[in-house]
Amino acid sequence: MGIGIGENNIVQEYLEGVCSEIKRKKIHPEIKDELVTHMEEAYEYFLEQGMNEERAVEEAVKQMGEAAAVGKQLNKVHRQWPDWLLLMDTFLLSIIGLAVIYLMEFRGALFWEDLDFFRKSTGYTVLGVAILAGLTFMDYRRLRHFSRYIYGFGFALWGFVLLTGNTPAGFLWVWGRSVSFNVLGVTSILFVVALAGLLEEWDWKDGKRFVAGVGLLGAPVIVFFSYHSTVYIAIYMIAAAFIMKASGAKIKHCIATGALVAVPTAIFIAKSYRIRMQLLTFINPERDPNGMGWLNIQMHQLLGTVGLTGKGFDFAPNMFPSVHSEFVLVYITYTFGWIATIALFALIAGFIWRMIRGAFRIRDSYGRVMATGVIALLVARFVWNVFMVLGLLPIGGVVLPFISYGGSQFIVDMAIIGILSGIYRRRGKVGSPVSV
């Protein structure tokens, strides 16, 4: 506890009065330290105004506010409750996703009926909820000590998938069964969580530390380069930029880093025929109407004729591919119309706002950096998928979080909400007490 007036009987009586209202006894010492610090500042001020020591102590305590009221306020702040509205939004989006997969499967909108998407989606949902609950009630601060190992595991996982010849969004065989596994999605969250611990309160002003920090942020791009995935490169770089800023970097440092990364990225794109064609076809789909441009043209035609209420359940499998995954919005809009899609956009916007709102209340630096990174990762994927379907961004294999059939990607999304929920439960730190 603080020195100076901390042992004064009046101060001790006040501190006990505040703490008697706070149920979490483990945080009593921290709260007492913080309150004494504020009272010492006030005490010094009153001494400078000419008061004697006894009067200065009394005024310093009085300024803090009535003990019971301050204690009740701090007890409310330090309650370890998750953000229930965020969790409700998550479950609602997941239920919508399950319902859409059910309708696709049992209304004949899919070619691959034998894959049993609805049953698998139900299993992933149950597993995802369990992971979300576990991470919510786990102390996220324990992850800080494993940051370097998580970072290394991300590269090890990438190397394993690369060496075994699996595609980045293919299937792994587990106990004789195929399991959807997106290595790009899984490694993205691993790198973001690891970087939050590695770069917490990083000294970006120091030249050597700046280079080291850029190296830590830039190395994971190799994973996405190896699979020629410009979309995941862009999504990861967005998350990395937010991590960098949240860890204490100035805007000039972020700009300098962006310039350093932009050069090799531009060279990579220039040398990759496939990526060049994807970008050129996105700009002008008619240059390859029967190849890469077909998806954009067909999507535009479908969505341009559905109207406000949609065309019902007459979606045929040969009308558009992958409506269970990255193009789930095409199916939703075609079947239920733009009214339903706009309502879904509003729900997603509220969900995103809820995440961002909670992040602004985090006082712990590690939790703030981690939350910033995972939110940026999730929001970037939401935005990319929506804008991709609207024809405003290139097609890139990004599924709509919680709603698309995603397998491992759905698990990652639920883990992100679990991490955020765990951080939000412990976001309260003792700040300046509000006078009552």
Coordinates of C-alpha atoms in Angstrom, one line a residue:
M1 CA 0.0 0.0 0.0
G2 CA 1.1 3.6 -0.6
I3 CA 3.3 5.4 1.9
G4 CA 2.6 8.8 3.5
I5 CA -1.0 9.0 4.8
G6 CA -1.8 5.4 4.1
E7 CA -1.5 4.4 7.8
N8 CA -3.6 7.3 9.0
N9 CA -6.6 6.0 11.1
I10 CA -9.1 8.2 9.1
V11 CA -7.7 6.9 5.8
Q12 CA -7.7 3.3 7.0
E13 CA -11.3 3.6 8.2
Y14 CA -12.3 5.0 4.8
L15 CA -10.5 2.2 2.9
E16 CA -12.2 -0.5 5.0
G17 CA -15.6 1.2 4.3
V18 CA -14.9 1.1 0.6
C19 CA -13.7 -2.5 0.5
S20 CA -16.6 -3.7 2.7
E21 CA -18.8 -3.1 -0.4
I22 CA -16.5 -5.0 -2.8
K23 CA -17.1 -8.7 -2.9
R24 CA -13.9 -9.8 -4.7
K25 CA -11.5 -9.8 -1.8
K26 CA -8.5 -10.6 -4.0
I27 CA -8.5 -7.1 -5.5
H28 CA -8.8 -5.2 -2.1
P29 CA -5.0 -4.5 -1.9
E30 CA -5.0 -3.2 -5.4
I31 CA -8.0 -1.0 -4.8
K32 CA -6.5 0.3 -1.5
D33 CA -3.2 1.2 -3.2
E34 CA -5.0 3.1 -5.9
L35 CA -7.2 5.0 -3.6
V36 CA -4.3 5.9 -1.3
T37 CA -2.4 7.3 -4.3
H38 CA -5.3 9.6 -5.2
M39 CA -5.7 10.7 -1.6
E40 CA -1.9 11.4 -1.3
E41 CA -2.2 13.7 -4.4
A42 CA -5.1 15.5 -2.8
Y43 CA -3.3 15.7 0.5
E44 CA -0.2 17.3 -1.0
Y45 CA -2.4 19.8 -2.8
F46 CA -4.2 20.8 0.4
L47 CA -0.9 21.2 2.3
E48 CA 0.3 23.6 -0.4
Q49 CA -2.9 25.6 0.2
G50 CA -1.9 26.2 3.8
M51 CA -3.9 23.5 5.7
N52 CA -2.4 21.6 8.6
E53 CA -1.8 17.9 8.2
E54 CA -4.9 16.8 10.1
R55 CA -7.2 19.0 8.1
A56 CA -5.5 18.1 4.8
V57 CA -6.1 14.4 5.5
E58 CA -9.8 15.0 6.3
E59 CA -10.3 17.1 3.1
A60 CA -8.4 14.5 1.0
V61 CA -10.7 11.7 2.3
K62 CA -13.8 13.9 1.9
Q63 CA -12.9 14.6 -1.7
M64 CA -13.0 10.9 -2.6
G65 CA -16.7 10.7 -1.9
E66 CA -18.8 8.7 0.6
A67 CA -17.1 5.3 1.2
A68 CA -20.1 3.1 0.7
A69 CA -21.1 4.7 -2.5
V70 CA -17.6 4.5 -3.9
G71 CA -17.3 0.9 -2.8
K72 CA -20.6 0.0 -4.6
Q73 CA -19.5 1.7 -7.7
L74 CA -16.1 -0.2 -7.7
N75 CA -17.9 -3.4 -6.9
K76 CA -20.0 -3.0 -10.0
V77 CA -16.9 -2.2 -12.1
H78 CA -15.1 -5.3 -10.9
R79 CA -17.9 -7.8 -11.2
Q80 CA -16.6 -10.6 -13.4
W81 CA -19.5 -10.8 -15.8
P82 CA -19.1 -11.3 -19.5
D83 CA -20.7 -9.1 -22.1
W84 CA -24.0 -11.0 -22.3
L85 CA -25.3 -8.9 -25.3
L86 CA -22.1 -9.8 -27.2
L87 CA -22.6 -13.5 -26.4
M88 CA -26.3 -13.3 -27.4
D89 CA -25.4 -11.7 -30.7
T90 CA -22.8 -14.5 -31.3
F91 CA -25.3 -17.2 -30.6
L92 CA -28.0 -15.5 -32.7
L93 CA -25.6 -15.4 -35.7
S94 CA -24.6 -19.0 -35.2
I95 CA -28.3 -20.1 -35.0
I96 CA -29.0 -18.2 -38.2
G97 CA -26.0 -20.0 -39.8
L98 CA -27.3 -23.4 -38.7
A99 CA -30.8 -22.6 -40.0
V100 CA -29.4 -21.5 -43.4
I101 CA -27.3 -24.7 -43.7
Y102 CA -30.4 -26.8 -42.8
L103 CA -32.5 -25.1 -45.5
M104 CA -29.7 -25.5 -48.1
E105 CA -29.3 -29.2 -47.4
F106 CA -33.0 -30.2 -47.1
R107 CA -34.3 -27.9 -49.8
G108 CA -31.8 -29.2 -52.4
A109 CA -29.6 -26.2 -52.9
L110 CA -26.3 -28.2 -52.6
F111 CA -24.6 -30.7 -54.8
W112 CA -22.9 -32.5 -52.0
E113 CA -25.8 -33.9 -50.0
D114 CA -23.7 -36.9 -48.9
L115 CA -21.4 -34.6 -46.9
D116 CA -24.1 -34.0 -44.3
F117 CA -23.3 -30.3 -43.7
F118 CA -26.1 -29.7 -41.2
R119 CA -25.0 -32.5 -38.9
K120 CA -21.4 -31.4 -39.1
S121 CA -22.3 -27.8 -38.5
T122 CA -24.2 -28.8 -35.4
G123 CA -21.2 -30.6 -34.1
Y124 CA -18.9 -27.6 -34.8
T125 CA -21.4 -25.4 -33.1
V126 CA -21.4 -27.5 -29.9
L127 CA -17.6 -27.7 -29.9
G128 CA -17.4 -23.9 -30.6
V129 CA -19.7 -23.1 -27.7
A130 CA -17.6 -25.3 -25.4
I131 CA -14.4 -23.5 -26.5
L132 CA -16.0 -20.1 -26.1
A133 CA -17.2 -21.0 -22.6
G134 CA -13.8 -22.3 -21.6
L135 CA -11.9 -19.2 -22.9
T136 CA -14.5 -16.9 -21.2
F137 CA -13.8 -18.3 -17.8
M138 CA -10.1 -18.7 -18.3
D139 CA -7.7 -16.0 -17.2
Y140 CA -6.5 -14.7 -20.6
R141 CA -3.4 -13.3 -18.9
R142 CA -1.9 -16.8 -18.6
L143 CA -1.5 -16.8 -22.4
R144 CA 1.1 -14.0 -22.1
H145 CA 3.8 -16.4 -20.8
F146 CA 3.2 -18.7 -23.8
S147 CA 3.4 -16.0 -26.5
R148 CA 6.6 -17.1 -28.1
Y149 CA 5.5 -20.8 -28.1
I150 CA 2.2 -19.9 -29.8
Y151 CA 4.1 -17.9 -32.3
G152 CA 6.4 -20.8 -33.1
F153 CA 3.4 -23.2 -33.2
G154 CA 1.8 -21.1 -35.9
F155 CA 4.9 -21.6 -38.1
A156 CA 5.1 -25.3 -37.2
L157 CA 1.5 -25.9 -38.2
W158 CA 2.0 -24.1 -41.5
G159 CA 5.1 -26.2 -42.2
F160 CA 3.2 -29.5 -41.4
V161 CA 0.4 -28.7 -43.7
L162 CA 2.8 -27.5 -46.4
L163 CA 5.0 -30.6 -46.2
T164 CA 2.1 -33.0 -46.1
G165 CA 0.6 -31.5 -49.3
N166 CA -2.6 -30.4 -47.8
T167 CA -4.4 -27.3 -49.3
P168 CA -4.7 -24.3 -47.1
A169 CA -8.5 -24.7 -46.8
G170 CA -8.7 -28.4 -47.3
F171 CA -9.3 -31.4 -45.0
L172 CA -7.3 -33.3 -42.4
W173 CA -8.0 -36.9 -41.5
V174 CA -8.7 -37.4 -37.8
W175 CA -9.5 -40.9 -36.6
G176 CA -10.5 -41.9 -40.1
R177 CA -12.8 -38.9 -40.7
S178 CA -12.2 -35.8 -42.8
V179 CA -12.2 -32.6 -40.9
S180 CA -12.5 -29.2 -42.5
F181 CA -9.3 -27.3 -41.7
N182 CA -8.3 -23.9 -42.8
V183 CA -4.6 -23.4 -42.0
L184 CA -4.7 -19.7 -43.0
G185 CA -7.6 -19.0 -40.6
V186 CA -6.1 -21.0 -37.8
T187 CA -2.6 -19.5 -38.1
S188 CA -4.0 -16.0 -38.3
I189 CA -5.5 -16.2 -34.8
L190 CA -2.4 -17.9 -33.4
F191 CA -0.1 -15.1 -34.7
V192 CA -2.4 -12.4 -33.5
V193 CA -2.6 -13.8 -30.0
A194 CA 1.1 -14.4 -29.9
L195 CA 2.0 -10.9 -31.1
A196 CA -0.2 -9.3 -28.4
G197 CA 2.1 -10.8 -25.8
L198 CA 5.3 -10.3 -27.7
L199 CA 4.7 -6.6 -28.6
E200 CA 2.9 -5.4 -25.5
E201 CA 4.2 -1.9 -24.7
W202 CA 6.9 -2.3 -27.3
D203 CA 9.5 0.5 -27.6
W204 CA 8.9 1.5 -31.2
K205 CA 11.1 4.6 -30.8
D206 CA 14.2 2.6 -30.5
G207 CA 15.7 1.7 -33.9
K208 CA 16.7 -1.8 -33.1
R209 CA 13.4 -2.6 -31.4
F210 CA 11.6 -1.1 -34.3
V211 CA 13.3 -3.4 -36.8
A212 CA 12.7 -6.4 -34.4
G213 CA 9.1 -5.5 -34.1
V214 CA 8.6 -5.2 -37.8
G215 CA 10.3 -8.5 -38.2
L216 CA 7.9 -10.2 -35.7
L217 CA 4.9 -8.6 -37.5
G218 CA 6.1 -9.3 -41.0
A219 CA 7.3 -12.9 -40.6
P220 CA 3.8 -14.5 -40.6
V221 CA 3.2 -12.9 -44.1
I222 CA 5.4 -15.7 -45.4
V223 CA 2.7 -18.2 -44.5
F224 CA 0.1 -16.4 -46.6
F225 CA 2.6 -15.7 -49.5
S226 CA 3.3 -19.4 -49.7
Y227 CA -0.3 -20.0 -50.6
H228 CA -0.6 -17.0 -52.9
S229 CA -3.5 -15.7 -50.7
T230 CA -3.6 -11.9 -51.2
V231 CA -6.9 -11.8 -49.3
Y232 CA -5.4 -13.4 -46.1
I233 CA -2.3 -11.2 -46.5
A234 CA -4.5 -8.1 -46.5
I235 CA -6.6 -9.3 -43.6
Y236 CA -3.5 -10.2 -41.5
M237 CA -1.8 -6.9 -42.3
I238 CA -4.9 -5.0 -41.2
A239 CA -4.8 -6.9 -37.8
A240 CA -1.0 -6.4 -37.6
A241 CA -1.4 -2.6 -38.1
F242 CA -3.9 -2.4 -35.3
I243 CA -1.7 -4.5 -33.0
M244 CA 1.2 -2.2 -33.8
K245 CA -0.8 0.9 -33.0
A246 CA -2.3 -0.6 -29.8
S247 CA 1.2 -1.6 -28.6
G248 CA 2.3 2.0 -28.5
A249 CA 3.5 2.7 -32.1
K250 CA 3.0 6.2 -33.5
I251 CA 1.3 6.8 -36.8
K252 CA 4.7 7.5 -38.5
H253 CA 5.9 4.1 -37.4
C254 CA 2.9 2.4 -38.8
I255 CA 3.3 4.3 -42.1
A256 CA 7.0 3.3 -42.3
T257 CA 6.2 -0.3 -41.6
G258 CA 3.4 -0.2 -44.3
A259 CA 5.9 1.1 -46.8
L260 CA 8.4 -1.6 -45.9
V261 CA 5.8 -4.4 -46.4
A262 CA 4.2 -2.8 -49.5
V263 CA 7.4 -3.2 -51.6
P264 CA 7.8 -7.0 -51.3
T265 CA 4.0 -7.4 -51.5
A266 CA 3.9 -5.4 -54.8
I267 CA 6.8 -7.5 -56.2
F268 CA 5.0 -10.7 -55.2
I269 CA 1.8 -9.6 -56.9
A270 CA 3.6 -8.5 -60.0
K271 CA 5.3 -11.9 -60.3
S272 CA 2.2 -14.0 -59.6
Y273 CA 0.2 -14.5 -62.8
R274 CA -2.8 -15.9 -60.9
I275 CA -3.1 -13.0 -58.6
R276 CA -2.7 -10.5 -61.4
M277 CA -5.5 -12.1 -63.3
Q278 CA -7.7 -12.2 -60.2
L279 CA -7.2 -8.4 -59.8
L280 CA -7.7 -7.6 -63.5
T281 CA -10.8 -9.8 -63.6
F282 CA -12.2 -8.1 -60.5
I283 CA -11.8 -4.8 -62.2
N284 CA -13.3 -6.0 -65.5
P285 CA -15.1 -9.4 -65.2
E286 CA -16.0 -9.3 -68.9
R287 CA -12.4 -9.9 -69.9
D288 CA -12.8 -13.6 -68.9
P289 CA -16.6 -14.2 -68.7
N290 CA -16.3 -18.0 -68.9
G291 CA -13.4 -18.3 -66.5
M292 CA -12.4 -16.1 -63.5
G293 CA -15.0 -13.5 -64.3
W294 CA -17.9 -15.9 -64.3
L295 CA -18.5 -15.8 -60.6
N296 CA -18.7 -12.0 -60.5
I297 CA -21.0 -11.9 -63.5
Q298 CA -23.3 -14.7 -62.3
M299 CA -23.4 -13.2 -58.8
H300 CA -24.4 -9.8 -60.2
Q301 CA -27.1 -11.3 -62.3
L302 CA -28.6 -13.3 -59.4
L303 CA -28.6 -10.5 -56.9
G304 CA -29.9 -8.0 -59.4
T305 CA -33.2 -9.9 -59.9
V306 CA -34.2 -11.1 -56.4
G307 CA -36.1 -8.0 -55.3
L308 CA -36.9 -7.1 -51.7
T309 CA -38.5 -10.4 -50.7
G310 CA -36.5 -12.9 -52.7
K311 CA -37.5 -15.9 -54.8
G312 CA -38.1 -18.5 -52.2
F313 CA -36.7 -22.0 -52.0
D314 CA -36.1 -22.7 -55.7
F315 CA -32.3 -22.2 -55.6
A316 CA -30.7 -25.0 -57.7
P317 CA -27.2 -26.4 -57.1
N318 CA -26.1 -25.5 -60.6
M319 CA -27.0 -21.8 -60.2
F320 CA -23.9 -20.9 -58.1
P321 CA -21.1 -22.8 -56.3
S322 CA -20.0 -22.7 -52.6
V323 CA -23.2 -21.1 -51.3
H324 CA -22.7 -23.0 -48.1
S325 CA -19.3 -21.3 -47.4
E326 CA -18.0 -18.0 -48.8
F327 CA -21.1 -17.2 -50.9
V328 CA -23.7 -17.9 -48.2
L329 CA -25.0 -14.3 -48.6
V330 CA -25.9 -15.1 -52.2
Y331 CA -28.2 -17.8 -51.1
I332 CA -29.7 -15.7 -48.2
T333 CA -30.4 -12.8 -50.6
Y334 CA -31.7 -15.0 -53.4
T335 CA -34.0 -16.9 -51.1
F336 CA -35.2 -14.2 -48.6
G337 CA -34.6 -11.0 -50.5
W338 CA -32.7 -7.8 -49.7
I339 CA -34.9 -7.0 -46.7
A340 CA -33.5 -10.1 -44.9
T341 CA -30.0 -9.3 -46.1
I342 CA -30.2 -5.7 -44.9
A343 CA -31.5 -6.9 -41.5
L344 CA -28.6 -9.3 -41.3
F345 CA -26.2 -6.4 -42.1
A346 CA -27.7 -4.5 -39.2
L347 CA -27.3 -7.4 -36.9
I348 CA -23.6 -7.7 -37.9
A349 CA -23.1 -4.0 -37.6
G350 CA -24.5 -4.1 -34.0
F351 CA -22.3 -7.1 -33.2
I352 CA -19.2 -5.3 -34.5
W353 CA -20.1 -2.1 -32.5
R354 CA -20.5 -4.2 -29.4
M355 CA -17.0 -5.7 -29.8
I356 CA -15.4 -2.3 -30.4
R357 CA -17.3 -0.6 -27.6
G358 CA -16.0 -3.2 -25.1
A359 CA -12.4 -2.8 -26.3
F360 CA -12.4 0.9 -25.4
R361 CA -13.0 0.0 -21.8
I362 CA -10.0 -2.3 -21.4
R363 CA -7.4 -0.9 -19.1
D364 CA -4.9 -3.8 -19.1
S365 CA -2.3 -3.2 -21.8
Y366 CA -2.0 -6.9 -22.8
G367 CA -5.7 -7.4 -22.9
R368 CA -6.1 -4.2 -25.0
V369 CA -3.6 -5.2 -27.6
M370 CA -5.0 -8.7 -27.9
A371 CA -8.6 -7.5 -28.1
T372 CA -7.6 -5.0 -30.7
G373 CA -5.9 -7.6 -32.9
V374 CA -8.6 -10.3 -32.8
I375 CA -11.4 -7.7 -33.3
A376 CA -9.5 -6.3 -36.4
L377 CA -9.1 -9.9 -37.7
L378 CA -12.8 -10.7 -37.3
V379 CA -14.1 -7.3 -38.6
A380 CA -11.8 -7.5 -41.6
R381 CA -13.3 -10.9 -42.5
F382 CA -16.9 -9.7 -42.0
V383 CA -16.2 -6.7 -44.2
W384 CA -14.3 -8.6 -46.9
N385 CA -17.0 -11.3 -47.3
V386 CA -19.9 -8.7 -47.5
F387 CA -18.0 -6.4 -49.9
M388 CA -16.9 -9.4 -51.9
V389 CA -20.5 -10.5 -52.5
L390 CA -21.5 -6.9 -53.3
G391 CA -18.8 -6.8 -55.9
L392 CA -16.7 -4.2 -54.1
L393 CA -13.7 -6.4 -53.2
P394 CA -12.1 -9.4 -55.1
I395 CA -13.3 -12.9 -54.5
G396 CA -10.9 -14.6 -52.1
G397 CA -12.3 -17.6 -50.2
V398 CA -13.2 -15.7 -47.0
V399 CA -16.3 -17.2 -45.3
L400 CA -18.9 -15.1 -43.5
P401 CA -18.1 -15.5 -39.7
F402 CA -20.5 -17.6 -37.7
I403 CA -23.0 -18.0 -40.6
S404 CA -21.1 -19.9 -43.3
Y405 CA -20.2 -23.5 -43.0
G406 CA -16.6 -23.1 -41.9
G407 CA -15.4 -26.1 -39.9
S408 CA -12.1 -25.0 -38.2
Q409 CA -12.8 -21.4 -39.2
F410 CA -16.0 -21.4 -37.2
I411 CA -14.1 -22.8 -34.2
V412 CA -11.6 -19.9 -34.6
D413 CA -14.4 -17.4 -34.7
M414 CA -15.9 -18.8 -31.5
A415 CA -12.5 -18.8 -29.9
I416 CA -12.1 -15.1 -30.8
I417 CA -15.4 -14.3 -29.0
G418 CA -14.3 -16.5 -26.0
I419 CA -11.0 -14.5 -25.8
L420 CA -12.9 -11.2 -26.0
S421 CA -15.4 -12.3 -23.4
G422 CA -12.6 -13.4 -21.1
I423 CA -10.9 -10.0 -21.5
Y424 CA -14.2 -8.1 -21.0
R425 CA -14.9 -10.0 -17.8
R426 CA -11.6 -8.7 -16.3
R427 CA -11.4 -5.3 -18.1
G428 CA -12.2 -3.3 -14.9
K429 CA -9.3 -1.6 -13.3
V430 CA -9.4 0.9 -10.5
G431 CA -9.4 4.3 -11.9
S432 CA -10.0 7.7 -10.5
P433 CA -13.0 7.4 -8.1
V434 CA -15.9 9.5 -9.0
S435 CA -17.0 11.9 -6.3
V436 CA -20.6 11.3 -5.1

